[in-house]
Tab-separated table of C-alpha atoms in Angstrom:
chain	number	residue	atom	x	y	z
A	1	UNK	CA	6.915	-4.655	4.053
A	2	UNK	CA	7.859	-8.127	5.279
A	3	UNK	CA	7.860	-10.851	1.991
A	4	UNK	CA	9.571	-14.323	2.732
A	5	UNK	CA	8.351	-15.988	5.638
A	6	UNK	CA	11.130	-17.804	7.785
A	7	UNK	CA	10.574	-21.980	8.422
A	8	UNK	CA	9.872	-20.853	11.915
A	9	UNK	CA	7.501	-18.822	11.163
A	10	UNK	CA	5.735	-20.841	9.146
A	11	UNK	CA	5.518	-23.588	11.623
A	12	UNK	CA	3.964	-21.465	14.408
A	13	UNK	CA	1.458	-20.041	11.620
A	14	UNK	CA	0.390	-23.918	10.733
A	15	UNK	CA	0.276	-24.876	14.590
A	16	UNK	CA	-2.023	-21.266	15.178
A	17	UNK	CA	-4.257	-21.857	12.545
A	18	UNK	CA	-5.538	-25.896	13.760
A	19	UNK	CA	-5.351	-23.369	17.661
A	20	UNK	CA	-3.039	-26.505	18.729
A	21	UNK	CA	-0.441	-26.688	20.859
A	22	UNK	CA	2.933	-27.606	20.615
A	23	UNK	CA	2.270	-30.952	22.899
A	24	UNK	CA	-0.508	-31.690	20.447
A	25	UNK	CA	1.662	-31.428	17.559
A	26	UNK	CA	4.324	-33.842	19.513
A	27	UNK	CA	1.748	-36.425	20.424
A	28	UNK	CA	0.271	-36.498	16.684
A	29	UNK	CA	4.219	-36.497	14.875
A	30	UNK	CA	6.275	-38.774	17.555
A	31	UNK	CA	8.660	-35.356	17.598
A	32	UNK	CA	9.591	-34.132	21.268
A	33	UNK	CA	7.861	-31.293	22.474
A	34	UNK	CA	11.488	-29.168	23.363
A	35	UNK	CA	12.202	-30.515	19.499
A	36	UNK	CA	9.180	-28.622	18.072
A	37	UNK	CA	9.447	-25.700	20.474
A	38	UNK	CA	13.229	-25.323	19.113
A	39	UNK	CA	12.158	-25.530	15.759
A	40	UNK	CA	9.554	-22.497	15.822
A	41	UNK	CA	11.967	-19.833	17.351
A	42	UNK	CA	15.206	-21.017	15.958
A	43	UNK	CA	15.499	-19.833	12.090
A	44	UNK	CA	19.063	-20.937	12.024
A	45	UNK	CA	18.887	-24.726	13.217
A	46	UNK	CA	18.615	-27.105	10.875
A	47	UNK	CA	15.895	-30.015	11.254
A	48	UNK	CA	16.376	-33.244	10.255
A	49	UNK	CA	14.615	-34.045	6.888
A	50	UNK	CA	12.283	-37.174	8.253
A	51	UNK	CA	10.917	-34.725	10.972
A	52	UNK	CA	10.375	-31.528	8.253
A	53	UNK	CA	8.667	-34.514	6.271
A	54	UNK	CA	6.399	-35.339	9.487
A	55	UNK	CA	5.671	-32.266	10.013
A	56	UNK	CA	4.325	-31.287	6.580
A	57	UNK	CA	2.395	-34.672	6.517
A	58	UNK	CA	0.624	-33.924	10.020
A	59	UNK	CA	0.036	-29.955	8.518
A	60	UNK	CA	-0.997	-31.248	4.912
A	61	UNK	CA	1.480	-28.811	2.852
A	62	UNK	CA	4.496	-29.607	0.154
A	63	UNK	CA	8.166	-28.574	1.610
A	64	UNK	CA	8.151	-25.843	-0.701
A	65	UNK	CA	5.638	-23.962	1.315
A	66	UNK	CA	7.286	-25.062	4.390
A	67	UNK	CA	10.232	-22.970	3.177
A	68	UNK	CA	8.493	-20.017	1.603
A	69	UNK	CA	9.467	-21.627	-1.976
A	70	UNK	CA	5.684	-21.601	-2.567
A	71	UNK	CA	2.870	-20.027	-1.949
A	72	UNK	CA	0.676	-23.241	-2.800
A	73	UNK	CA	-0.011	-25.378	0.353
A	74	UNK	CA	-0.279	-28.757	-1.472
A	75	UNK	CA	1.689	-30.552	-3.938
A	76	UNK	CA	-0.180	-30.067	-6.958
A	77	UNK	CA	0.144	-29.764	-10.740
A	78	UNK	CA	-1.600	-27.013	-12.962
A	79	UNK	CA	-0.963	-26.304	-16.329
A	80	UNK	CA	-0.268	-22.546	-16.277
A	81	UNK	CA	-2.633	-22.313	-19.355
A	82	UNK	CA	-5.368	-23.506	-17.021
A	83	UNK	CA	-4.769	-20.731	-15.112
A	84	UNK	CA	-4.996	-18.079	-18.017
A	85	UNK	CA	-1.517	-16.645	-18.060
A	86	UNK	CA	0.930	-16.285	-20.770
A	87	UNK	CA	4.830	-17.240	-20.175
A	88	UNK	CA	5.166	-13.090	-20.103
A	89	UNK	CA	3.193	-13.018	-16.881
A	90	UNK	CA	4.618	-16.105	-15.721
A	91	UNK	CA	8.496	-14.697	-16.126
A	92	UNK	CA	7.236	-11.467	-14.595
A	93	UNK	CA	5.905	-13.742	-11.243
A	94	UNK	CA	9.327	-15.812	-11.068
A	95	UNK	CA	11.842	-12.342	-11.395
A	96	UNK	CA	10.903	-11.215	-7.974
A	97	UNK	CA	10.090	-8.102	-9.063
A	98	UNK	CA	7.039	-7.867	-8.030
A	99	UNK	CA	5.798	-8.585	-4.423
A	100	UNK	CA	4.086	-11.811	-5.022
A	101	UNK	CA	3.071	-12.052	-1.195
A	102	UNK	CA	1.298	-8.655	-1.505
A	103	UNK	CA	-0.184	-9.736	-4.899
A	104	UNK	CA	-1.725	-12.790	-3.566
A	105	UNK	CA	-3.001	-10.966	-0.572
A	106	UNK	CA	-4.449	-8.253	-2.564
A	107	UNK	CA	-6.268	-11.068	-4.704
A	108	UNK	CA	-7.636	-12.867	-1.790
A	109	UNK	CA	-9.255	-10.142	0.058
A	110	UNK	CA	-12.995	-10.669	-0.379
A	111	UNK	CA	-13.356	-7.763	-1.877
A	112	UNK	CA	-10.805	-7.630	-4.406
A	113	UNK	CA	-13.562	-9.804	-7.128
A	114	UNK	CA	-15.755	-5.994	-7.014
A	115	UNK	CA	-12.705	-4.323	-7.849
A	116	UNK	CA	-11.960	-6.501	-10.927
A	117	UNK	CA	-15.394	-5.825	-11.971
A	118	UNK	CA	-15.285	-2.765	-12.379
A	119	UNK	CA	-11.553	-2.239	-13.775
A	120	UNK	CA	-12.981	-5.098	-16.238
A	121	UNK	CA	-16.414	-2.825	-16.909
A	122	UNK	CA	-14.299	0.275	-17.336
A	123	UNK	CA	-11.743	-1.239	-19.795
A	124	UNK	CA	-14.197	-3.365	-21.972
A	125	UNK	CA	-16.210	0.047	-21.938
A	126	UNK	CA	-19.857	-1.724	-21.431
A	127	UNK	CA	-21.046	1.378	-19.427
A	128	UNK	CA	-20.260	3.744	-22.133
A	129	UNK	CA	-23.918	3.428	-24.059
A	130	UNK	CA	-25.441	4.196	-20.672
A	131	UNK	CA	-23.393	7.470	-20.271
A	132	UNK	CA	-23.928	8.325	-23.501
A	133	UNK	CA	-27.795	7.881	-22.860
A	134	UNK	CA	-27.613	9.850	-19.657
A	135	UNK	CA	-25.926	12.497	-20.798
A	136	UNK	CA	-27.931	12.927	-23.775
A	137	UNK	CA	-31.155	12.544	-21.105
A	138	UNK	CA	-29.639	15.739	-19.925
A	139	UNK	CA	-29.098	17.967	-22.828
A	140	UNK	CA	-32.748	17.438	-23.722
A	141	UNK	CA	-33.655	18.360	-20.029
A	142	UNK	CA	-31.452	21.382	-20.724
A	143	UNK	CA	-33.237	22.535	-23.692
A	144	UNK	CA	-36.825	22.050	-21.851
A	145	UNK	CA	-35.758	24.039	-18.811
A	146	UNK	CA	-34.202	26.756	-20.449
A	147	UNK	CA	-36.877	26.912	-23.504
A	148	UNK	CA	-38.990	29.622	-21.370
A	149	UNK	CA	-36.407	30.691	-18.423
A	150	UNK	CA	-35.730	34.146	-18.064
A	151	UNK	CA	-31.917	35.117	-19.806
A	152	UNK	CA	-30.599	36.352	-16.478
A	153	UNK	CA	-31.276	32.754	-14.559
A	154	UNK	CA	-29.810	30.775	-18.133
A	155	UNK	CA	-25.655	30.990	-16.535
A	156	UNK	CA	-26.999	29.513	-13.328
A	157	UNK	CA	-29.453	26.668	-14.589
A	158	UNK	CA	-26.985	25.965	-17.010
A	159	UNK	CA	-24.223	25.403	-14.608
A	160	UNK	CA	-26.529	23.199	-12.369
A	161	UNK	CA	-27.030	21.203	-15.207
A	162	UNK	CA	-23.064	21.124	-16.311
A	163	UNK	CA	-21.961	20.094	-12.602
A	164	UNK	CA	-24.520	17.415	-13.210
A	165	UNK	CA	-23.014	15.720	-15.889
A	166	UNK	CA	-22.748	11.512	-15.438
A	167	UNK	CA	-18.912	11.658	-16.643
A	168	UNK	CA	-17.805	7.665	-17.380
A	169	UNK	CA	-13.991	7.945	-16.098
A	170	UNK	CA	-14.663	10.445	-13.275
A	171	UNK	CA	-17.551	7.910	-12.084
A	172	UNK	CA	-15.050	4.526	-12.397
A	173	UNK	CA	-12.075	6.889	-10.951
A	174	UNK	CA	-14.122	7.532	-7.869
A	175	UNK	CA	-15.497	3.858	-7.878
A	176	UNK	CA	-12.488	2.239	-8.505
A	177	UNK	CA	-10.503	4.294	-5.521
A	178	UNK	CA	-13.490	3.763	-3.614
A	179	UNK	CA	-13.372	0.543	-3.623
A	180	UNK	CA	-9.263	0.016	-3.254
A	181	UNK	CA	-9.121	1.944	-0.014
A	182	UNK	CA	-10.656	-0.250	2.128
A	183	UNK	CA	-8.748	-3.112	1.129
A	184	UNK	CA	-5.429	-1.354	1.339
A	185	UNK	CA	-6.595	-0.288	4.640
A	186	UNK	CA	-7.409	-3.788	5.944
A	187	UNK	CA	-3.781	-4.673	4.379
A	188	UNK	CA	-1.790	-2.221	5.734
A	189	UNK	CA	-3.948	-2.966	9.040
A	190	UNK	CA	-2.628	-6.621	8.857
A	191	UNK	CA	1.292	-5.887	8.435
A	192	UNK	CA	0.557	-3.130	11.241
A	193	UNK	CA	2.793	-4.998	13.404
A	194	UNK	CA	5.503	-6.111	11.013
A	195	UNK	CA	9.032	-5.121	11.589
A	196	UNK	CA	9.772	-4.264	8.554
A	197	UNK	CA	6.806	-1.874	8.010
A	198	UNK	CA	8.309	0.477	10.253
A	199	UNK	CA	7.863	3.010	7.163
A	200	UNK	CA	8.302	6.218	9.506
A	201	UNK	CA	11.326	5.760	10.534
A	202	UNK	CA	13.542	4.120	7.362
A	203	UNK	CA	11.893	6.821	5.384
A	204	UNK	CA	12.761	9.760	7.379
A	205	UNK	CA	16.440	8.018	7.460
A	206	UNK	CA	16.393	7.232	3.418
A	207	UNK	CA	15.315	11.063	3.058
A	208	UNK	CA	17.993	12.616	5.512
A	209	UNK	CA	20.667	10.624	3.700
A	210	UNK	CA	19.483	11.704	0.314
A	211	UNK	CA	19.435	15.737	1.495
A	212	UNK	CA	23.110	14.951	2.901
A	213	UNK	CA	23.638	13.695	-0.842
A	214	UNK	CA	22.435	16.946	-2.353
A	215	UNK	CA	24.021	18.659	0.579
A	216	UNK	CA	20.562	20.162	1.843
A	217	UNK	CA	20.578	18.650	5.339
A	218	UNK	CA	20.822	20.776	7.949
A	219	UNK	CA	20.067	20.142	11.652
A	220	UNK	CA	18.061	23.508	11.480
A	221	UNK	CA	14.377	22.237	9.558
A	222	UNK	CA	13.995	26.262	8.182
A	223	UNK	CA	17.568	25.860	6.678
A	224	UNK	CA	17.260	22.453	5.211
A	225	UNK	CA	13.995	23.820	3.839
A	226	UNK	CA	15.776	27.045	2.145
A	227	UNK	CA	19.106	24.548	1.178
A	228	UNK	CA	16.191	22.173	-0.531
A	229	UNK	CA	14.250	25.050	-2.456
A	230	UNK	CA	17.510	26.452	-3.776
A	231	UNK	CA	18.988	23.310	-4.933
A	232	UNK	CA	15.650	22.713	-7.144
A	233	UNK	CA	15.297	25.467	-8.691
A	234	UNK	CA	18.755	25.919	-9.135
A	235	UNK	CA	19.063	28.997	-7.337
A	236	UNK	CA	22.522	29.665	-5.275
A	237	UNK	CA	21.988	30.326	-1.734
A	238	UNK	CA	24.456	33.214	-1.891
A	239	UNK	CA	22.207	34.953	-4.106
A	240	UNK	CA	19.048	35.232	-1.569
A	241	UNK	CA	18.730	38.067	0.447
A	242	UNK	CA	18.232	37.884	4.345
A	243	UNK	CA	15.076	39.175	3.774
A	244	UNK	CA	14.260	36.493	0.824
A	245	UNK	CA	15.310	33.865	3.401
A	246	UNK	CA	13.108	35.190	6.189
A	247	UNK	CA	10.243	34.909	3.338
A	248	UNK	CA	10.812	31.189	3.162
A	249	UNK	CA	11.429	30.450	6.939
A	250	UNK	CA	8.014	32.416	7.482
A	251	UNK	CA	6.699	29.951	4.576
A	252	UNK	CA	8.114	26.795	6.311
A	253	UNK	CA	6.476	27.683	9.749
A	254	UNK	CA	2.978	27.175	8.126
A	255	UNK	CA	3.708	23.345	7.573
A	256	UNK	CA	2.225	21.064	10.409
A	257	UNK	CA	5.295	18.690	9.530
A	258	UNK	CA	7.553	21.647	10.817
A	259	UNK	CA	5.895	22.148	14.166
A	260	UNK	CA	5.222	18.580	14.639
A	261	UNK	CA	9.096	17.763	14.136
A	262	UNK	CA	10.133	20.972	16.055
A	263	UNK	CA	7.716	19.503	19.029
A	264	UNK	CA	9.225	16.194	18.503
A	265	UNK	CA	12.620	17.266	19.177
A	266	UNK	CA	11.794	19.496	22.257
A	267	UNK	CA	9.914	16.296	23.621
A	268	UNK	CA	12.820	14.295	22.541
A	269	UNK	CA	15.386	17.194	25.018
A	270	UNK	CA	13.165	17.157	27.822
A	271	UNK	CA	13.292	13.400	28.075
A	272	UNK	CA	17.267	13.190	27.258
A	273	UNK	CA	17.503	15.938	29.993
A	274	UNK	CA	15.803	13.916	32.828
């Protein structure tokens, strides 16, 4: 996923977002029109300071944000104690470690505040009296029910009841994931078109060189699959019969992944062959 965000870039987002153009921008900043087309699709020119300083006067943002050095618009001054963090979390934000960008997405997506609800109602465990009641609402329904219930029916209410069960962290798993997805989704949906997203491909390339490392890639799928299993379990392929390796060929043809690749490189043939 894409992080820093190039001068350029930046530029054309600020000039988007007021749904100017680039003549408005020159007519409101004295700067040429050619000037401020150059300076949104040319990453390596370098602008003359009193122009960068008219332009993120006219925009309203520091030159830190103009160069990605920020992710705060304005110049502004906050005690970091204001802002409930500790100098642990604050050395953690300035190693680059972490993908700040992503972070501060994550955090402004609308529904990110339900999420931190309920991570916060799950960890300070104020749900935990009303499970407790619930389930004890249950047992007593369980001794009721079964109190005159014929013996042979007693496995099935029972397990009725049992599958019933309000369980706290099964409830806040499911809410919590529940809740994540969709703002992952809309996430991923909005680096969709990023170049560096292009997860398919580096991945496939980042897991054919690391075979080739182990010396498990083979341009047959089946083969790779058998020079894979053996390596893992620390099996030599030597000692596998033909008939053991037919076994796990016949086991690789069930994956989907293994027809759709074997489909992709017939497609891939027939077009190389036209």
């Amino acid at each position: 996923m894409k992080t820093k965000v190039t001068l350029s870039e930046r530029l054309r987002d600020l000039r988007a977002e007021r749904k100017l153009t680039q003549d408005d921008v020159a007519s409101a900043t004295g700067i040429s029109s050619s000037s401020i087309s150059t300076y949104e699709s040319d990453d390596t020119l370098g602008i003359p300071h009193f122009n960068l300083v008219k332009l993120a006067d006219f925009y309203g943002v520091s030159l830190d944000y103009l160069f990605d050095k920020s992710p705060i618009r304005e110049n502004v001054n906050i005690e970091i104690a204001e802002l409930g963090l500790d100098s642990e979390t604050l050395a953690l934000l300035k190693s680059n470690k972490l993908n700040n960008r992503l972070l501060a997405e994550l955090m402004k997506h609308p529904e990110f505040k339900n999420l931190l609800a309920d991570i916060e109602i799950y960890v300070d465990g104020n749900a935990g009296i009303l499970f407790q009641a619930l389930s004890a609402s249950i047992n007593t329904y369980r001794e009721e029910i079964l109190h005159d219930m014929p013996k042979e029916k007693d496995d099935i209410v029972n397990r009725v009841l049992e599958v019933s069960k309000f369980e706290e962290d099964l409830y806040f798993q499911n809410r919590i994931q529940s809740t994540l997805k969709p703002i992952l989704d809309d996430l991923r949906e909005l680096h969709k078109k990023d170049a560096e997203t292009s997860t398919d491909v580096s991945f496939s390339k980042m897991f054919k060189e690391k075979l080739k490392d182990l010396n498990c890639y083979d341009e047959d799928l089946a083969n790779t699959f058998i020079l894979t299993t053996c390596k893992i379990h620390d099996i030599p392929r030597s000692a596998l019969t033909k008939e053991q390796e037919d076994v796990l060929k016949s086991i690789m043809l069930k994956s989907k992944k293994y027809k759709n690749a074997v489909q992709s490189r017939k497609n891939s043939k027939k077009k190389n062959h036209k």
